[in-house]
XYZ file of C-alpha atoms in Angstrom:
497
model
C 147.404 67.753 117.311
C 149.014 67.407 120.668
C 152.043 70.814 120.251
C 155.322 69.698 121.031
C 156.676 69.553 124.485
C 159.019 72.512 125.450
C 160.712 69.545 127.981
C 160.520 66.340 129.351
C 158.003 66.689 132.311
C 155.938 68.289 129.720
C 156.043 65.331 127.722
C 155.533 62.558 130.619
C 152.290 65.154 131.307
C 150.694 65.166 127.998
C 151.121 61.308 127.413
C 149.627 60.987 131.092
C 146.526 62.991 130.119
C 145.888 60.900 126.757
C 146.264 57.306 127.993
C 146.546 57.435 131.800
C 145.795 53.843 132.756
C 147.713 52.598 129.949
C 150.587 50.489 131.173
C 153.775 52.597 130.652
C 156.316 50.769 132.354
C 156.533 47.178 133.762
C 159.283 45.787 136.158
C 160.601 42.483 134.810
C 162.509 41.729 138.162
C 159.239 41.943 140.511
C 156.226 41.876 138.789
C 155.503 45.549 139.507
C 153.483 47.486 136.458
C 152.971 51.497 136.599
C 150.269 52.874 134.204
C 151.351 56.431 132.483
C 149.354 58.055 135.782
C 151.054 55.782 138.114
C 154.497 56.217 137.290
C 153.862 60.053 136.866
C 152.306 59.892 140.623
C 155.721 58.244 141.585
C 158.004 60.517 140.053
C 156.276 63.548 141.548
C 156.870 61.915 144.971
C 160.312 61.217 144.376
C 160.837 64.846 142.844
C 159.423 66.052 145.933
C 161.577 64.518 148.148
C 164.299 65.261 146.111
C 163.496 68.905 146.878
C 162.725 68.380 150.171
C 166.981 67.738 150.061
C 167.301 71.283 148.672
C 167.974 70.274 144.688
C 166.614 72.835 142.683
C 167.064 73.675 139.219
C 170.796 73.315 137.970
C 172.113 70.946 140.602
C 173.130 67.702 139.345
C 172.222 64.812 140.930
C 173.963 61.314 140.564
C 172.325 58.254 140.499
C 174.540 54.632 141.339
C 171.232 52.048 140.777
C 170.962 48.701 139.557
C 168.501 48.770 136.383
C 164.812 49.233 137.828
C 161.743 51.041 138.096
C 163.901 53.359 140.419
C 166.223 54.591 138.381
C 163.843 55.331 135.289
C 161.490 57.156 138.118
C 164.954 59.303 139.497
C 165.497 60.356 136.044
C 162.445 61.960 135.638
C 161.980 63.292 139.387
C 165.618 65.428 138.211
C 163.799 66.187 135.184
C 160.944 67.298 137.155
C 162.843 69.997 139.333
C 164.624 71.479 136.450
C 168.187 69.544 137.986
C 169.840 67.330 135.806
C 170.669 63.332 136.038
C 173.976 62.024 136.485
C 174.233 58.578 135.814
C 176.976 56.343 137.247
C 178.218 53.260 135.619
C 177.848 51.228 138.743
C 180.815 48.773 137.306
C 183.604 51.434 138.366
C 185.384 51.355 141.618
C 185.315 53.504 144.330
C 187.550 55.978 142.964
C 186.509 56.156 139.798
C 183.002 57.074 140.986
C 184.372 59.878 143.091
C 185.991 61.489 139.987
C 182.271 61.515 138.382
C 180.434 62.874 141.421
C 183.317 65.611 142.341
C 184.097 66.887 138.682
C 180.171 66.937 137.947
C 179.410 68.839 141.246
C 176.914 66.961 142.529
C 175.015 67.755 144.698
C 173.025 64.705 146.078
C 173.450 60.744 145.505
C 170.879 58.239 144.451
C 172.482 54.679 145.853
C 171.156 51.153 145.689
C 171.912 49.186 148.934
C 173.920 46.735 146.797
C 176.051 50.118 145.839
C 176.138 51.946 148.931
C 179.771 50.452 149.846
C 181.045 51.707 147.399
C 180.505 55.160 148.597
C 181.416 55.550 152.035
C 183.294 58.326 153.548
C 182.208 60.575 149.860
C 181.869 63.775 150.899
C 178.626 64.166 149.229
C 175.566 63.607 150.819
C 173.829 60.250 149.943
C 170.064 58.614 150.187
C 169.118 54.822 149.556
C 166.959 54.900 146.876
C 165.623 50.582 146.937
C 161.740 51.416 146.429
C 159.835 54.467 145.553
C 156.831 52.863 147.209
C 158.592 54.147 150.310
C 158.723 57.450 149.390
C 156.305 59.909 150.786
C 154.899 63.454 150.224
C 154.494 64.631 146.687
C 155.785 68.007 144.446
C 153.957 70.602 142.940
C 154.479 72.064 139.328
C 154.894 75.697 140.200
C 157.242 75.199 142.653
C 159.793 74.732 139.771
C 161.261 77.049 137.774
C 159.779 77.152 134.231
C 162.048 74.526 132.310
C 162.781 75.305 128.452
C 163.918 72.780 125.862
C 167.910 74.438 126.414
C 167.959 73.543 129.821
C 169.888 70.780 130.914
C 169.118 67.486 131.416
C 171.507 65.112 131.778
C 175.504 65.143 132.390
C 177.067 61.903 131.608
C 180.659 60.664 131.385
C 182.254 59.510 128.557
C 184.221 56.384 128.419
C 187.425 58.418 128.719
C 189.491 56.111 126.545
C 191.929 59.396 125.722
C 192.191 60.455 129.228
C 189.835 61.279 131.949
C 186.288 61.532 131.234
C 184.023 64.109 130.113
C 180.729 64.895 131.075
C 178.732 65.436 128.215
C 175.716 68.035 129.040
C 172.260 66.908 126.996
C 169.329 69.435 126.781
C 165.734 68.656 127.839
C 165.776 69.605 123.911
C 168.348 67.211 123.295
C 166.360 63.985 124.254
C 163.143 64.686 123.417
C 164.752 65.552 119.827
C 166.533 61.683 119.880
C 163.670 59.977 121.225
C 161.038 61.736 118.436
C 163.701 60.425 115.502
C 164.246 57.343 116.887
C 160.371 56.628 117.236
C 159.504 58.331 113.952
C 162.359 56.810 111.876
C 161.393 52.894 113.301
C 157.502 53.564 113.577
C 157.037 53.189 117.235
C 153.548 53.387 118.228
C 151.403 53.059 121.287
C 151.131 49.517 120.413
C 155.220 48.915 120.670
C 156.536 47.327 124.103
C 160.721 47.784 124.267
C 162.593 45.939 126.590
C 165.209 48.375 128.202
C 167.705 45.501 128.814
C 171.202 47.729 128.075
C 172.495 49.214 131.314
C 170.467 52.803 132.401
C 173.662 54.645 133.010
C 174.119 54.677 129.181
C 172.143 56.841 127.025
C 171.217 53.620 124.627
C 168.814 52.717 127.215
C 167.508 55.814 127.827
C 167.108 57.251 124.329
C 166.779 53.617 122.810
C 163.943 51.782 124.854
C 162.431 54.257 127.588
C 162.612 57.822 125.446
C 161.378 56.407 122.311
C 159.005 54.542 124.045
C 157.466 57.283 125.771
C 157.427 59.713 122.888
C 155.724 56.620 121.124
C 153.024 56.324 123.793
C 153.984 52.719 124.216
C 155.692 50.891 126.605
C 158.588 49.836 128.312
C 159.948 46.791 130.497
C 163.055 47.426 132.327
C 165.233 43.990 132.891
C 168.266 44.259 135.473
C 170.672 42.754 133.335
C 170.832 40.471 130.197
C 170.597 36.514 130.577
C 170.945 35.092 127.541
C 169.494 31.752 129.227
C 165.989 33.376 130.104
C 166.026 36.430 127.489
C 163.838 35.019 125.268
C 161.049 34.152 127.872
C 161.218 37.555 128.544
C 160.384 38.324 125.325
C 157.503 35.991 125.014
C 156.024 36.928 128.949
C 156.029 40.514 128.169
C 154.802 40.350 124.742
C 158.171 42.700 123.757
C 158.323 44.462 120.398
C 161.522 44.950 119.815
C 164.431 45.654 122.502
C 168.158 47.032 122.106
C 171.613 44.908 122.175
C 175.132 45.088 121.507
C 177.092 42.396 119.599
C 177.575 40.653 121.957
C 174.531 40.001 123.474
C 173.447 38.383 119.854
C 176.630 36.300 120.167
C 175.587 34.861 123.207
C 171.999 34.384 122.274
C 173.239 32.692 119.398
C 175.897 30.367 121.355
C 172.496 29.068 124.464
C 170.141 28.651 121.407
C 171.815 27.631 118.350
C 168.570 25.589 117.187
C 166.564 29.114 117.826
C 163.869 30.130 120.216
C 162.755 27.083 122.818
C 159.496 25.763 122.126
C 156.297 27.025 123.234
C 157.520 30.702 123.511
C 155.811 33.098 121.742
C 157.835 35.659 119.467
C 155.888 36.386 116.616
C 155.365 39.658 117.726
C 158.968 40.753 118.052
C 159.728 43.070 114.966
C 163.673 43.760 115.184
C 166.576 43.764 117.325
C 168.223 47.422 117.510
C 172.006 47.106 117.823
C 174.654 49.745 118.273
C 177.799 50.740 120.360
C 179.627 48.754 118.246
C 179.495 46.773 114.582
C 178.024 43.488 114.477
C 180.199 41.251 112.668
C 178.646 40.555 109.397
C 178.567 36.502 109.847
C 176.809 37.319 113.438
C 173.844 39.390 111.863
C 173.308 36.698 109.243
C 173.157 33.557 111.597
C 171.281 36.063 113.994
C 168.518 36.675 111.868
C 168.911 33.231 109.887
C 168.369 31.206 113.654
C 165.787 33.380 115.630
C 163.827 34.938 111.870
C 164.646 38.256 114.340
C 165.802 41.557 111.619
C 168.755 43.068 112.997
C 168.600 46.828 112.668
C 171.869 48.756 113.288
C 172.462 52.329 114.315
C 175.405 54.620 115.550
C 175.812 57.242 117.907
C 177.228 58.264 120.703
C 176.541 59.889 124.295
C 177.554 63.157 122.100
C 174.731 62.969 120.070
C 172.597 61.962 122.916
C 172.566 58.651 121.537
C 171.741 57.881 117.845
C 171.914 59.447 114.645
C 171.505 56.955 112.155
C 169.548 53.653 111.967
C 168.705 51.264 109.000
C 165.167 51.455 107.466
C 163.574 48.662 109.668
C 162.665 46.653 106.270
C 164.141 44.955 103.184
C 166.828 48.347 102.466
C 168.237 47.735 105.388
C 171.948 46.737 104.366
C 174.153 44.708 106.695
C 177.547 46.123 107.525
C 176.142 49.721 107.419
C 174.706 51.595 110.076
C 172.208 53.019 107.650
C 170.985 56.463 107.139
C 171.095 59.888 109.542
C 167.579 59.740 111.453
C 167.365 63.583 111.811
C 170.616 65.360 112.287
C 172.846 66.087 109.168
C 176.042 64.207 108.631
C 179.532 64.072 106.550
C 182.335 62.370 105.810
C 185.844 64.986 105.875
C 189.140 64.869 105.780
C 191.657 66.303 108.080
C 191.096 70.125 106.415
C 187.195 69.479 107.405
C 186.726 68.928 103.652
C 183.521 66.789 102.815
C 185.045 64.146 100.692
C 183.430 61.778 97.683
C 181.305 58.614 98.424
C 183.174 55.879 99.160
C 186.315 57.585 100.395
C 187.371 57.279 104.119
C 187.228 60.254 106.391
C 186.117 61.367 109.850
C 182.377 61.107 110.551
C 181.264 64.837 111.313
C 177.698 65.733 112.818
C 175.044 68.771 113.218
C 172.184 68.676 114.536
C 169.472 69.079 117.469
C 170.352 66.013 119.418
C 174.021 67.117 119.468
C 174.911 67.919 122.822
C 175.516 71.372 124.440
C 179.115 70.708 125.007
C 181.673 69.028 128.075
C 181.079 70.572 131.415
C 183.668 73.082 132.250
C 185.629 71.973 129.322
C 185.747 74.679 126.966
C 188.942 72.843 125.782
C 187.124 69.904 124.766
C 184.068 71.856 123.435
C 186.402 73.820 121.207
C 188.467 70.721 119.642
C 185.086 68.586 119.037
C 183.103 71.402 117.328
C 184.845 72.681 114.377
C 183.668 74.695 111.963
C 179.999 74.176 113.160
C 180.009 70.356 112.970
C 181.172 68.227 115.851
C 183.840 65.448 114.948
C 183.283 62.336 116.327
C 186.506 61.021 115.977
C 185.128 57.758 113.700
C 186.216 56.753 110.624
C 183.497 55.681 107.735
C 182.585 56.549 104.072
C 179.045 57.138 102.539
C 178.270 55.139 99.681
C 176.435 56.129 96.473
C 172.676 55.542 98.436
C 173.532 57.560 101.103
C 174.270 54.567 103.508
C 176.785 55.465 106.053
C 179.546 52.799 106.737
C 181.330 52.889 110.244
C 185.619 51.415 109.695
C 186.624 52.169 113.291
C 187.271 54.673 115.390
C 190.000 57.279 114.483
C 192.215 55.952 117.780
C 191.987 52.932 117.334
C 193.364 53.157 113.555
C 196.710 50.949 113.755
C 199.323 52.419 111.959
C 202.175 49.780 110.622
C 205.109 51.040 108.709
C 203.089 53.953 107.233
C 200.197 51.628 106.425
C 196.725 52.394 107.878
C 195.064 49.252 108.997
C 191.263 49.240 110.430
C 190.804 46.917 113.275
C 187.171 45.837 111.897
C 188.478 44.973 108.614
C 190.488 41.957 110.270
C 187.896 41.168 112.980
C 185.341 40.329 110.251
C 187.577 38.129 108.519
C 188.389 36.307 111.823
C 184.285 35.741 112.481
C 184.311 33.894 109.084
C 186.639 31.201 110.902
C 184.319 28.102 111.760
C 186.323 27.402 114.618
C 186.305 31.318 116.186
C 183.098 32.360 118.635
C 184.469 35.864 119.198
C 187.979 37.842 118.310
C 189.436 41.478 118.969
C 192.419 42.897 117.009
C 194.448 45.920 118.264
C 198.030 47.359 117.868
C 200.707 46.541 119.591
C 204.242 48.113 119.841
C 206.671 47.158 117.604
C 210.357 47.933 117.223
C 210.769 48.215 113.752
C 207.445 49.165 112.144
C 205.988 50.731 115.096
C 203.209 48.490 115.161
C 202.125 46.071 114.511
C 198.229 43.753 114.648
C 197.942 40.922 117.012
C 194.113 39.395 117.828
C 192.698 37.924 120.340
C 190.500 34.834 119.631
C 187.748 32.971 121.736
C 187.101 29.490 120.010
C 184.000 27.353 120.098
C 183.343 24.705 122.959
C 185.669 21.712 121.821
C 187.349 23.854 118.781
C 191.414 23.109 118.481
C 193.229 25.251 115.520
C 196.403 26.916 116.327
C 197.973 30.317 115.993
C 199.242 29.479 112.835
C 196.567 28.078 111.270
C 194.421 31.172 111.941
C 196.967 33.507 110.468
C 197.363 31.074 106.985
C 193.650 31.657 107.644
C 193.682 35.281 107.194
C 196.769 35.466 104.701
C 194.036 33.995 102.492
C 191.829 36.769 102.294
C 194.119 39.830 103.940
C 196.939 41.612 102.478
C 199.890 40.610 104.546
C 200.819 43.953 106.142
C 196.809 43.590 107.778
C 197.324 39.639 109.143
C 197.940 39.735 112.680
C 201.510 38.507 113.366
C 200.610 37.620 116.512
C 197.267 35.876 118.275
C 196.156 35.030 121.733
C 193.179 32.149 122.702
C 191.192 33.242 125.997
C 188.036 32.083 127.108
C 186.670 35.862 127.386
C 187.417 38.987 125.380
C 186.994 42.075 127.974
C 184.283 44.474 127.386
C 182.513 46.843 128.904
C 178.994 47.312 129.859
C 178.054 48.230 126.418
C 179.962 45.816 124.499
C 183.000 48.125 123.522
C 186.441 46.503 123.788
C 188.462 47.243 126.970
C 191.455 48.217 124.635
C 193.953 48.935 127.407
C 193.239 45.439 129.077
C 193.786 43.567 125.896
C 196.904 45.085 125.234
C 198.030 44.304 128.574
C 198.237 40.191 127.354
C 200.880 41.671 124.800
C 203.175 42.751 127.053
């Protein structure tokens, strides 16, 4: 039995030496396909040249790149060296990219041409990083430090919806940890092909689709972005097994195809769509799975916890509107004196385990608040039911908080999916003067819908208490979100004022 690997090259070696012209990694954008030896070849290369710009073990290197072959190769050429990856959400402006690179110390820059603007005059030094079939020369092993399973690996930002963000600091340890549960816990084998179609600077991607896949021994195709119009030749082309997807992505697969997958593709041998970074909407998962005969298998996590800790069982006790069971770390439910409470009461999601990351870069602030009492807080609001089945509410900030009453955004979003006339909705607080806030929504309706603001807040009287009905609503044609389907909160409340 093949021991396990002490870090991630180690890994990338010993699936290299069992299957090495097995197709690891396929490039959806260009045709390109790199066996397990191929792609190990390539990474060497780039981790040589990387060294050849003075990283060594302990810098941090950020990486601005468009999904690709690329960016999955520069992961694993930091890996390689002992340095660790910083990924950069290539949707942030100039500025916001600078407060990345500067607070994580960087000391190099992997940029796409299509990025490179948005880096001039950084301070740091920079190198185009299009095609690693232009990259020359080669690295060898011992010329790295020996790399154990507490090193670091990867140092990425969080969203910073509190204030600026943190850089969250995952172990070599850390991912190989989330990838193993993630495989184990779904039954990824050699025979699975993922489609890494969630953006690479998230750890979704990562852990999700190219970790698991790897530990797996199977395969992985990396798409540049999602397209709801040609996602499910995709799936038929490549043969994929299963991919991962937000919410919204099934929304819009739902909305291009609401008769289900064209003719002449073939999907039989897709098994389940993995969905996380935010609930799917109850109604959503049913027509979802009703329409494409697709299971939808939700998780949650979070960059913390390098990316998931629970999943459904990928079969009939799967339960919609949970997020199913911990994969591998431990888990509670407390209340504000870090007391576990009963199943079925609401309290603060609390984890421990070996994905859990090593703590916020030069944050011992941070560090300290989030790990309490051995556990680290996630700041998200659920109960465990009788089975053991974890249930997500919302997340502890987002709580709105009306005249002493706690109301859970999600609670009111799922009633406002069960309106035939609504596509998509969002409800958040907004100020108000005399109970100090108060819920308002945000609707999207169906192509040639009509229903007014009244009529969807009689809609939600009917099944709502009336301190939880939003008092006021607003119809857009698009509900802002980011990269990974999470509400822009700030930007919605912005139409409220």
């Amino acid at each position: 039995m093949t021991p396990e690997p002490r870090n991630i090259p180690e890994l990338l070696r010993q699936r290299a030496d069992a299957a090495p012209d097995k197709i690891f990694l396929f490039s959806e954008a260009d045709k390109r396909e790199f066996s397990y030896r191929e792609f190990e070849t390539a990474v060497a290369r780039t981790a040589g040249m990387l060294f050849a710009k003075g990283i060594r073990k302990g810098d941090v290197v950020s990486l601005l790149l468009p999904n690709s072959v690329e960016y999955i190769v520069a992961y694993f050429a930091c890996w390689q060296l002992g340095a660790l990856a910083g990924p950069v959400n290539g949707h942030l402006k100039s500025q916001e990219i600078a407060y990345v690179v500067s607070n994580s110390e960087s000391k190099l820059m992997l940029v796409s041409s299509e990025f490179a603007a948005k880096v001039e005059g950084f301070d740091v030094p920079r190198e185009v990083f299009d095609d690693v079939r232009q990259v020359e020369g080669g690295f060898k092993k011992d010329k790295t430090d020996e790399i154990t399973a507490e090193d670091e690996a990867i140092i990425i930002y969080t969203s910073g919806t509190t204030g600026k963000p943190k850089g969250c600091l995952l172990t070599h340890g850390n991912v190989i940890a989330n990838a193993r549960q993630i495989s184990q816990w779904l039954g990824f084998t050699e025979n699975d092909r993922l489609l890494t179609i969630m953006p690479l600077f998230h750890m979704n991607a990562v852990s999700v689709t190219t970790m698991s896949a790897l530990y797996a021994g199977g395969s992985t195709v990396v798409s540049q972005k999602f397209s709801a119009s040609r996602f499910w030749q995709i799936i038929s082309d490549y043969q994929v097994t299963s991919f991962g997807s937000v919410a919204t992505m099934l929304s819009m697969l739902l909305s291009t195809y609401p008769d289900g997958v064209p003719a002449g593709l073939k999907t039989d041998q897709l098994r389940f769509a993995m969905c996380g970074s935010a609930p799917v909407p109850a109604e959503v998962l049913r027509r979802f799975e009703e329409t494409f005969h697709c299971l939808v298998v939700e998780g949650y996590g979070l960059s913390e916890s390098t990316c998931r800790s629970t999943f459904n069982p990928p079969d009939e006790r799967r339960r919609p509107g949970s997020c199913g069971l911990p994969i591998g770390n431990e888990m509670r439910v407390v209340d504000e004196d870090d007391d576990e409470v009963p199943d079925g009461e609401l309290g603060e999601i609390v984890l421990r385990g070996e994905n859990i990351l090593k703590g916020y870069f030069k944050n011992d602030a941070a560090t300290a608040a989030a790990f309490r009492n051995g556990w680290f807080h996630t700041g998200d609001i659920g109960y465990r039911d009788t089975d053991g089945f974890y249930f997500i509410v919302d997340r502890k900030s987002d709580m709105i908080i009306r005249g002493g009453e706690n109301i859970y955004p999600r609670e009111i979003d799922e009633v406002l999916y069960q309106h035939p006339q609504i596509a998509s909705a969002a409800v958040i607080g907004i100020v108000d003067e005399l109970y100090g806030e108060d819920v308002a929504a945000v609707v999207v309706l169906k192509p040639d819908a009509k229903v007014s603001e009244a009529e969807v807040i009689e809609f939600c009287k009917a099944r709502l208490a009336d301190y939880k009905c939003p008092k006021t609503i607003r119809f857009v044609d698009d509900i802002p979100k980011g990269p990974t389907g999470k509400l822009l909160k700030r930007e919605l409340a912005q139409m409220f004022r």
